Amino acid sequence: VGTADKNKNLKNTFLSIKKNLNKLNFGIFHVVGLSAEEFRFLTNVEAIPPWIKIHGLLNKQQLADVYRRSSVLILPSYIETFGLVYIEAITQGCSIICSQEQGVSSDLRGYKMMKVVDPITGKKVGIGTRKTIIESYKDEKVQNLLNKDINNRFKNNNILRFY
């Protein structure tokens, strides 16, 4: 989810998932906010693999639907401001992988379904991805507890009213 720039670290995320694809056991890697051409440019690939779905720009409802069908939001940006996209994903039941000390990572410290990674090291992104996806399937009760926690932390945030 994001803009078509290198800051979102799509190339390292793509390479990490590709390298660990057989260990991850997931269906589709959804890319939102980019065209196929932008994806190919940012990842330096000629052809988009069949396990990737490019959505382009989506409205709020369409984005919420993608989050609801997904297990994990992976967005290890090099620099992230507040990171509202993380809150949007969490409110829809996604685990998150975010960058160390970027966006909401310090606000969500202790959130069990969040893995904080070094955005520069693709290997750490891969470890975080695999571990978070595996953990997201282990304990469904955790999601309910975490949603309550997020709602309490961000109860005045407009995004929670929308979803």
Coordinates of N, CA, C and O in Angstrom, one line a residue:
V1 N 0.9 -1.2 0.0 CA 0.0 0.0 0.0 C 0.9 1.2 0.0 O 1.8 1.3 0.9
G2 N 0.7 2.1 -1.0 CA 1.5 3.3 -0.9 C 1.7 3.9 -2.3 O 1.1 3.6 -3.3
T3 N 2.7 4.8 -2.3 CA 3.0 5.5 -3.5 C 4.1 4.8 -4.3 O 4.8 4.0 -3.7
A4 N 4.3 5.3 -5.5 CA 5.3 4.6 -6.3 C 6.7 5.3 -6.1 O 7.2 6.0 -7.0
D5 N 7.3 5.0 -5.0 CA 8.6 5.5 -4.8 C 9.4 4.5 -4.0 O 8.9 3.6 -3.4
K6 N 10.7 4.6 -4.1 CA 11.6 3.7 -3.5 C 11.6 3.7 -2.0 O 12.0 2.7 -1.3
N7 N 11.1 4.7 -1.4 CA 11.0 4.8 0.1 C 10.2 3.7 0.7 O 10.4 3.2 1.8
K8 N 9.2 3.1 0.0 CA 8.4 2.1 0.5 C 9.1 0.7 0.6 O 8.5 -0.2 1.1
N9 N 10.3 0.6 0.0 CA 11.1 -0.6 0.2 C 10.5 -1.8 -0.5 O 10.6 -2.9 0.0
L10 N 9.8 -1.6 -1.6 CA 9.1 -2.7 -2.2 C 10.1 -3.7 -2.8 O 9.8 -4.9 -2.8
K11 N 11.2 -3.3 -3.3 CA 12.2 -4.2 -3.9 C 12.7 -5.2 -2.8 O 12.7 -6.4 -3.1
N12 N 13.1 -4.7 -1.7 CA 13.6 -5.7 -0.6 C 12.4 -6.6 -0.2 O 12.6 -7.8 0.1
T13 N 11.2 -6.0 0.0 CA 10.1 -6.8 0.4 C 9.8 -7.9 -0.6 O 9.7 -9.1 -0.3
F14 N 9.8 -7.6 -1.9 CA 9.6 -8.5 -3.0 C 10.6 -9.6 -3.0 O 10.3 -10.8 -3.1
L15 N 11.9 -9.2 -2.9 CA 13.0 -10.2 -3.0 C 12.9 -11.1 -1.8 O 13.2 -12.3 -1.9
S16 N 12.6 -10.6 -0.6 CA 12.5 -11.4 0.6 C 11.4 -12.4 0.5 O 11.6 -13.6 0.8
I17 N 10.2 -12.0 0.0 CA 9.1 -12.9 -0.2 C 9.4 -14.0 -1.2 O 9.2 -15.2 -1.0
K18 N 10.0 -13.5 -2.3 CA 10.4 -14.5 -3.4 C 11.4 -15.5 -2.8 O 11.2 -16.7 -3.1
K19 N 12.3 -15.1 -2.1 CA 13.3 -16.0 -1.5 C 12.7 -17.0 -0.5 O 13.1 -18.2 -0.5
N20 N 11.7 -16.6 0.2 CA 11.1 -17.4 1.2 C 9.8 -18.0 0.8 O 9.0 -18.5 1.7
L21 N 9.4 -17.9 -0.4 CA 8.1 -18.3 -0.9 C 7.6 -19.7 -0.5 O 6.5 -19.9 0.0
N22 N 8.5 -20.6 -0.6 CA 8.1 -22.0 -0.2 C 8.0 -22.2 1.3 O 7.2 -23.0 1.8
K23 N 8.6 -21.3 2.1 CA 8.4 -21.4 3.6 C 7.2 -20.6 4.1 O 6.7 -20.9 5.2
L24 N 6.8 -19.6 3.3 CA 5.7 -18.7 3.7 C 4.3 -19.4 3.6 O 3.4 -19.1 4.4
N25 N 4.1 -20.2 2.6 CA 2.8 -20.9 2.4 C 1.6 -19.9 2.4 O 0.7 -20.0 3.2
F26 N 1.7 -18.9 1.5 CA 0.6 -18.0 1.4 C 0.2 -18.0 -0.1 O 0.9 -18.4 -1.0
G27 N -1.0 -17.4 -0.3 CA -1.5 -17.4 -1.7 C -1.1 -16.2 -2.5 O -0.4 -16.4 -3.5
I28 N -1.5 -15.0 -2.2 CA -1.3 -13.8 -3.0 C -0.6 -12.7 -2.2 O -0.9 -12.4 -1.1
F29 N 0.3 -12.1 -2.9 CA 1.0 -10.9 -2.4 C 0.3 -9.7 -3.1 O 0.4 -9.5 -4.3
H30 N -0.5 -9.0 -2.3 CA -1.3 -7.8 -2.9 C -0.5 -6.6 -2.9 O 0.1 -6.2 -1.8
V31 N -0.4 -5.9 -4.0 CA 0.2 -4.6 -4.1 C -0.8 -3.5 -4.4 O -1.5 -3.6 -5.5
V32 N -1.0 -2.6 -3.5 CA -2.0 -1.6 -3.7 C -1.4 -0.2 -3.9 O -0.4 0.2 -3.2
G33 N -1.9 0.6 -4.8 CA -1.5 1.9 -5.1 C -0.5 2.1 -6.2 O -0.1 3.2 -6.5
L34 N -0.1 1.0 -6.8 CA 0.8 1.1 -7.9 C 0.3 0.4 -9.2 O -0.6 -0.5 -9.1
S35 N 0.8 0.9 -10.3 CA 0.4 0.2 -11.6 C 1.4 -1.0 -11.8 O 2.5 -1.0 -11.1
A36 N 1.1 -1.8 -12.7 CA 2.0 -2.9 -13.0 C 3.4 -2.4 -13.5 O 4.5 -2.9 -13.1
E37 N 3.3 -1.3 -14.3 CA 4.6 -0.7 -14.8 C 5.4 -0.2 -13.6 O 6.6 -0.3 -13.6
E38 N 4.8 0.5 -12.7 CA 5.5 1.0 -11.5 C 6.1 -0.1 -10.7 O 7.2 0.0 -10.2
F39 N 5.3 -1.2 -10.5 CA 5.8 -2.3 -9.7 C 7.1 -2.9 -10.4 O 8.1 -3.1 -9.7
R40 N 7.0 -3.1 -11.7 CA 8.2 -3.6 -12.4 C 9.4 -2.7 -12.3 O 10.5 -3.2 -12.1
F41 N 9.2 -1.4 -12.4 CA 10.2 -0.4 -12.3 C 10.9 -0.5 -10.9 O 12.1 -0.5 -10.8
L42 N 10.1 -0.5 -9.8 CA 10.6 -0.4 -8.5 C 11.2 -1.8 -8.0 O 12.1 -1.7 -7.1
T43 N 10.9 -2.9 -8.6 CA 11.4 -4.2 -8.2 C 12.4 -4.7 -9.3 O 13.1 -5.7 -9.0
N44 N 12.6 -4.0 -10.4 CA 13.5 -4.4 -11.4 C 13.2 -5.8 -12.0 O 14.1 -6.6 -12.3
V45 N 11.9 -6.1 -12.2 CA 11.5 -7.4 -12.8 C 10.8 -7.1 -14.1 O 10.2 -6.1 -14.3
E46 N 11.0 -8.0 -15.0 CA 10.4 -7.9 -16.3 C 8.9 -8.4 -16.3 O 8.1 -7.8 -16.9
A47 N 8.7 -9.5 -15.6 CA 7.4 -10.1 -15.6 C 6.9 -10.2 -14.2 O 7.7 -10.5 -13.3
I48 N 5.6 -9.9 -13.9 CA 5.1 -10.0 -12.6 C 4.7 -11.5 -12.3 O 4.0 -12.1 -13.1
P49 N 5.3 -12.0 -11.2 CA 5.0 -13.4 -10.9 C 3.5 -13.7 -10.6 O 2.8 -12.7 -10.2
P50 N 3.0 -14.9 -10.8 CA 1.6 -15.2 -10.7 C 1.1 -15.0 -9.3 O -0.1 -14.9 -9.0
W51 N 1.9 -15.0 -8.3 CA 1.5 -14.9 -6.9 C 1.4 -13.5 -6.4 O 1.2 -13.2 -5.2
I52 N 1.5 -12.5 -7.4 CA 1.4 -11.1 -7.1 C 0.1 -10.6 -7.8 O -0.1 -10.8 -9.0
K53 N -0.7 -9.8 -7.0 CA -1.8 -9.1 -7.6 C -1.6 -7.6 -7.5 O -1.5 -7.1 -6.4
I54 N -1.6 -6.9 -8.6 CA -1.5 -5.5 -8.6 C -2.9 -4.9 -8.6 O -3.7 -5.1 -9.6
H55 N -3.2 -4.1 -7.6 CA -4.5 -3.5 -7.6 C -4.6 -2.1 -8.1 O -5.7 -1.6 -8.4
G56 N -3.5 -1.4 -8.2 CA -3.6 0.0 -8.5 C -4.2 0.9 -7.4 O -4.3 0.4 -6.2
L57 N -4.7 2.0 -7.7 CA -5.4 2.9 -6.7 C -6.8 2.3 -6.3 O -7.5 1.9 -7.2
L58 N -7.1 2.3 -5.1 CA -8.4 1.8 -4.6 C -9.1 2.8 -3.7 O -8.4 3.7 -3.1
N59 N -10.4 2.8 -3.7 CA -11.1 3.7 -2.8 C -11.1 3.0 -1.4 O -10.6 1.9 -1.2
K60 N -11.6 3.7 -0.4 CA -11.5 3.3 1.0 C -12.1 1.9 1.2 O -11.6 1.0 1.9
Q61 N -13.3 1.7 0.6 CA -14.0 0.4 0.8 C -13.2 -0.7 0.1 O -13.1 -1.8 0.7
Q62 N -12.7 -0.5 -1.1 CA -11.9 -1.5 -1.8 C -10.7 -1.9 -1.0 O -10.3 -3.0 -0.9
L63 N -10.0 -0.8 -0.4 CA -8.8 -1.1 0.4 C -9.2 -1.9 1.6 O -8.4 -2.8 2.0
A64 N -10.2 -1.5 2.3 CA -10.7 -2.3 3.5 C -10.9 -3.8 3.1 O -10.6 -4.7 3.9
D65 N -11.5 -4.0 1.9 CA -11.8 -5.4 1.5 C -10.4 -6.2 1.3 O -10.4 -7.3 1.6
V66 N -9.4 -5.5 0.7 CA -8.1 -6.2 0.5 C -7.5 -6.5 1.9 O -7.0 -7.6 2.1
Y67 N -7.6 -5.5 2.8 CA -7.1 -5.8 4.2 C -7.8 -7.0 4.8 O -7.1 -7.9 5.4
R68 N -9.1 -7.1 4.7 CA -9.9 -8.2 5.3 C -9.5 -9.5 4.7 O -9.6 -10.5 5.4
R69 N -9.1 -9.6 3.4 CA -8.7 -10.8 2.8 C -7.2 -11.2 3.1 O -6.8 -12.2 2.7
S70 N -6.5 -10.3 3.7 CA -5.1 -10.4 3.9 C -4.8 -10.8 5.4 O -5.5 -10.5 6.3
S71 N -3.6 -11.4 5.6 CA -3.1 -11.7 6.9 C -2.1 -10.7 7.4 O -2.1 -10.5 8.6
V72 N -1.3 -10.2 6.6 CA -0.2 -9.3 7.0 C 0.0 -8.1 6.1 O -0.1 -8.3 4.9
L73 N 0.2 -7.0 6.7 CA 0.6 -5.8 5.9 C 2.1 -5.7 6.0 O 2.6 -5.6 7.2
I74 N 2.8 -5.7 4.9 CA 4.3 -5.6 5.0 C 4.6 -4.2 4.4 O 4.4 -4.0 3.2
L75 N 5.1 -3.3 5.2 CA 5.5 -2.0 4.7 C 6.7 -1.5 5.5 O 6.6 -0.6 6.3
P76 N 7.9 -2.1 5.2 CA 9.1 -1.6 5.9 C 9.7 -0.4 5.2 O 10.8 -0.5 4.7
S77 N 9.1 0.7 5.2 CA 9.5 1.9 4.6 C 10.9 2.4 5.2 O 11.1 2.1 6.4
Y78 N 11.7 3.0 4.4 CA 12.9 3.6 4.9 C 12.6 4.8 5.9 O 13.2 4.9 6.9
I79 N 11.6 5.6 5.5 CA 11.1 6.7 6.3 C 9.6 6.7 6.3 O 9.0 6.6 5.2
E80 N 9.0 6.7 7.4 CA 7.5 6.7 7.5 C 7.1 7.8 8.5 O 7.7 7.9 9.6
T81 N 6.1 8.6 8.2 CA 5.6 9.6 9.1 C 4.7 8.8 10.1 O 5.2 7.9 10.8
F82 N 3.5 9.2 10.3 CA 2.7 8.6 11.3 C 2.4 7.1 10.9 O 2.4 6.2 11.8
G83 N 2.1 6.9 9.7 CA 1.8 5.5 9.2 C 0.4 5.1 9.4 O 0.1 4.0 10.0
L84 N -0.5 5.9 9.0 CA -2.0 5.6 9.1 C -2.3 4.3 8.5 O -3.2 3.6 9.0
V85 N -1.6 3.9 7.5 CA -1.8 2.6 6.8 C -1.7 1.5 7.7 O -2.5 0.5 7.6
Y86 N -0.8 1.5 8.7 CA -0.7 0.5 9.7 C -2.0 0.3 10.5 O -2.4 -0.8 10.8
I87 N -2.5 1.5 11.0 CA -3.7 1.5 11.8 C -4.9 0.9 11.0 O -5.7 0.1 11.4
E88 N -5.0 1.4 9.7 CA -6.0 0.8 8.8 C -6.0 -0.7 8.7 O -7.0 -1.4 8.9
A89 N -4.8 -1.2 8.5 CA -4.6 -2.7 8.4 C -5.0 -3.4 9.7 O -5.6 -4.4 9.7
I90 N -4.5 -2.9 10.8 CA -4.8 -3.5 12.1 C -6.3 -3.6 12.4 O -6.8 -4.6 12.9
T91 N -7.0 -2.5 12.1 CA -8.4 -2.5 12.4 C -9.2 -3.5 11.5 O -10.3 -3.8 11.9
Q92 N -8.5 -4.0 10.5 CA -9.2 -5.0 9.6 C -8.6 -6.4 9.9 O -8.9 -7.3 9.2
G93 N -7.8 -6.6 11.0 CA -7.4 -7.9 11.4 C -6.0 -8.3 10.8 O -5.7 -9.5 11.0
C94 N -5.3 -7.4 10.3 CA -4.0 -7.8 9.7 C -2.9 -7.7 10.8 O -2.9 -6.7 11.6
S95 N -1.9 -8.6 10.7 CA -0.6 -8.3 11.4 C 0.1 -7.3 10.6 O -0.2 -7.1 9.4
I96 N 1.1 -6.7 11.2 CA 1.9 -5.7 10.4 C 3.4 -6.0 10.6 O 3.9 -6.4 11.6
I97 N 4.1 -5.6 9.5 CA 5.6 -5.6 9.6 C 5.9 -4.2 9.2 O 5.6 -3.7 8.1
C98 N 6.6 -3.5 10.1 CA 6.9 -2.1 9.8 C 8.4 -1.8 10.2 O 9.1 -2.7 10.7
S99 N 8.8 -0.6 9.9 CA 10.2 -0.3 10.0 C 10.5 0.2 11.5 O 9.6 0.8 12.1
Q100 N 11.7 -0.2 11.9 CA 12.2 0.2 13.2 C 12.1 1.7 13.4 O 12.7 2.5 12.5
E101 N 11.5 2.2 14.4 CA 11.5 3.6 14.8 C 10.9 4.5 13.7 O 11.3 5.7 13.5
Q102 N 9.9 4.0 12.9 CA 9.3 4.8 11.9 C 7.8 4.7 12.1 O 7.3 3.7 12.5
G103 N 7.1 5.7 11.8 CA 5.6 5.7 11.9 C 5.1 5.4 13.3 O 5.6 6.0 14.3
V104 N 4.2 4.5 13.4 CA 3.6 4.1 14.7 C 4.4 3.0 15.5 O 3.9 2.6 16.5
S105 N 5.5 2.6 15.0 CA 6.2 1.5 15.6 C 6.4 1.7 17.1 O 6.3 0.8 17.9
S106 N 6.8 2.9 17.5 CA 7.0 3.2 19.0 C 5.6 3.3 19.7 O 5.5 2.8 20.9
D107 N 4.6 3.7 19.0 CA 3.3 3.8 19.7 C 2.7 2.4 19.9 O 1.9 2.3 20.8
L108 N 3.0 1.5 19.1 CA 2.4 0.2 19.1 C 3.4 -0.8 19.8 O 3.2 -2.0 19.7
R109 N 4.4 -0.4 20.5 CA 5.3 -1.3 21.2 C 4.5 -2.2 22.1 O 3.6 -1.8 22.8
G110 N 4.8 -3.5 22.0 CA 4.1 -4.5 22.7 C 2.9 -5.1 22.0 O 2.4 -6.1 22.4
Y111 N 2.6 -4.6 20.8 CA 1.5 -5.2 20.0 C 2.1 -6.5 19.5 O 3.1 -6.5 18.7
K112 N 1.5 -7.6 19.9 CA 2.1 -8.9 19.6 C 2.0 -9.3 18.1 O 2.8 -10.1 17.7
M113 N 1.1 -8.7 17.3 CA 1.1 -9.0 15.9 C 1.8 -8.0 15.0 O 1.5 -7.9 13.9
M114 N 2.8 -7.3 15.6 CA 3.6 -6.4 14.9 C 5.1 -6.9 15.0 O 5.5 -7.3 16.0
K115 N 5.7 -6.9 13.8 CA 7.2 -7.2 13.8 C 7.8 -5.9 13.3 O 7.5 -5.4 12.3
V116 N 8.8 -5.5 14.0 CA 9.6 -4.3 13.6 C 10.9 -4.8 13.0 O 11.6 -5.6 13.6
V117 N 11.2 -4.3 11.8 CA 12.4 -4.8 11.1 C 13.2 -3.6 10.7 O 12.8 -2.4 10.6
D118 N 14.5 -3.9 10.4 CA 15.4 -2.9 9.9 C 15.1 -2.9 8.4 O 15.3 -3.9 7.7
P119 N 14.7 -1.7 7.9 CA 14.3 -1.7 6.5 C 15.4 -1.8 5.5 O 15.2 -2.1 4.3
I120 N 16.6 -1.7 5.9 CA 17.8 -1.8 5.0 C 18.2 -3.2 4.8 O 18.7 -3.5 3.7
T121 N 18.0 -4.1 5.7 CA 18.4 -5.5 5.6 C 17.3 -6.3 5.1 O 16.4 -6.7 5.9
G122 N 17.3 -6.8 3.9 CA 16.3 -7.6 3.3 C 16.1 -8.9 4.1 O 15.0 -9.4 4.2
K123 N 17.2 -9.5 4.6 CA 17.1 -10.7 5.4 C 16.2 -10.6 6.6 O 15.4 -11.4 6.9
K124 N 16.4 -9.5 7.3 CA 15.6 -9.2 8.5 C 14.1 -9.1 8.1 O 13.2 -9.5 8.8
V125 N 13.9 -8.5 7.0 CA 12.5 -8.3 6.5 C 11.9 -9.7 6.3 O 10.8 -10.0 6.6
G126 N 12.7 -10.6 5.7 CA 12.3 -12.0 5.4 C 12.0 -12.7 6.7 O 10.9 -13.4 6.8
I127 N 12.8 -12.6 7.6 CA 12.6 -13.3 8.9 C 11.3 -12.8 9.6 O 10.5 -13.5 10.0
G128 N 11.2 -11.5 9.6 CA 10.0 -10.9 10.1 C 8.7 -11.3 9.4 O 7.7 -11.6 10.0
T129 N 8.8 -11.4 8.1 CA 7.7 -11.8 7.3 C 7.2 -13.2 7.6 O 6.1 -13.4 7.9
R130 N 8.2 -14.1 7.6 CA 7.8 -15.5 7.8 C 7.3 -15.7 9.2 O 6.3 -16.3 9.5
K131 N 8.0 -15.1 10.2 CA 7.6 -15.2 11.6 C 6.2 -14.6 11.9 O 5.3 -15.2 12.5
T132 N 5.9 -13.5 11.3 CA 4.6 -12.8 11.5 C 3.5 -13.6 10.8 O 2.4 -13.8 11.4
I133 N 3.7 -14.1 9.6 CA 2.7 -14.8 8.9 C 2.4 -16.1 9.7 O 1.2 -16.5 9.9
I134 N 3.4 -16.8 10.1 CA 3.2 -18.0 10.9 C 2.4 -17.7 12.2 O 1.5 -18.4 12.5
E135 N 2.8 -16.7 12.9 CA 2.2 -16.3 14.2 C 0.7 -15.9 13.9 O -0.1 -16.0 14.8
S136 N 0.5 -15.3 12.8 CA -0.9 -14.8 12.5 C -1.9 -15.9 12.4 O -3.1 -15.7 12.6
Y137 N -1.4 -17.1 12.1 CA -2.3 -18.3 12.1 C -2.4 -19.0 13.3 O -3.3 -19.9 13.5
K138 N -1.5 -18.8 14.3 CA -1.5 -19.6 15.5 C -2.6 -19.3 16.5 O -3.1 -20.2 17.1
D139 N -2.9 -18.1 16.7 CA -3.8 -17.7 17.8 C -4.8 -16.7 17.4 O -4.6 -15.5 17.4
E140 N -6.0 -17.2 17.0 CA -7.0 -16.3 16.5 C -7.6 -15.4 17.6 O -8.0 -14.3 17.4
K141 N -7.5 -15.9 18.9 CA -8.0 -15.1 20.0 C -7.2 -13.8 20.2 O -7.7 -12.8 20.7
V142 N -5.9 -13.9 19.8 CA -5.0 -12.7 19.9 C -5.6 -11.5 19.1 O -5.5 -10.4 19.5
Q143 N -6.1 -11.8 17.9 CA -6.7 -10.7 17.1 C -7.7 -9.9 17.8 O -7.7 -8.7 17.8
N144 N -8.6 -10.6 18.5 CA -9.7 -9.9 19.3 C -9.1 -9.0 20.4 O -9.5 -7.8 20.6
L145 N -8.1 -9.5 21.1 CA -7.5 -8.8 22.1 C -6.7 -7.6 21.6 O -6.7 -6.5 22.1
L146 N -6.0 -7.8 20.5 CA -5.2 -6.7 19.9 C -6.1 -5.6 19.3 O -5.8 -4.5 19.4
N147 N -7.2 -6.0 18.7 CA -8.2 -5.0 18.2 C -8.7 -4.1 19.3 O -8.8 -2.9 19.2
K148 N -9.0 -4.7 20.5 CA -9.4 -3.9 21.6 C -8.3 -3.0 22.1 O -8.6 -1.8 22.4
D149 N -7.1 -3.5 22.1 CA -5.9 -2.7 22.5 C -5.8 -1.5 21.5 O -5.6 -0.4 21.9
I150 N -5.8 -1.8 20.2 CA -5.7 -0.7 19.2 C -6.8 0.3 19.3 O -6.6 1.5 19.3
N151 N -8.0 -0.2 19.5 CA -9.2 0.7 19.7 C -9.0 1.6 20.9 O -9.3 2.8 20.8
N152 N -8.5 1.1 21.9 CA -8.2 1.9 23.1 C -7.1 3.0 22.9 O -7.2 4.1 23.3
R153 N -6.1 2.6 22.2 CA -5.0 3.5 21.9 C -5.3 4.6 20.9 O -4.8 5.7 21.0
F154 N -6.2 4.3 20.0 CA -6.5 5.2 18.9 C -8.0 5.5 18.8 O -8.5 5.7 17.7
K155 N -8.7 5.5 19.9 CA -10.2 5.6 19.9 C -10.6 6.9 19.3 O -11.8 7.0 18.8
N156 N -9.9 7.9 19.3 CA -10.3 9.2 18.8 C -9.9 9.4 17.3 O -10.2 10.4 16.7
N157 N -9.3 8.4 16.8 CA -8.8 8.5 15.4 C -10.0 8.3 14.4 O -10.7 7.4 14.6
N158 N -10.1 9.1 13.4 CA -11.2 9.0 12.5 C -11.2 7.7 11.7 O -12.3 7.3 11.3
I159 N -10.1 7.1 11.5 CA -10.1 5.9 10.7 C -10.9 4.8 11.4 O -11.5 4.0 10.7
L160 N -10.9 4.8 12.7 CA -11.7 3.7 13.4 C -13.2 4.0 13.2 O -13.9 3.0 13.1
R161 N -13.6 5.2 13.1 CA -15.0 5.5 12.8 C -15.4 5.0 11.4 O -16.5 4.6 11.2
F162 N -14.5 5.2 10.5 CA -14.8 4.7 9.1 C -15.0 3.2 9.1 O -15.9 2.7 8.5
Y163 N -14.1 2.5 9.7 CA -14.1 1.0 9.6 C -15.0 0.4 10.6 O -15.5 -0.6 10.6

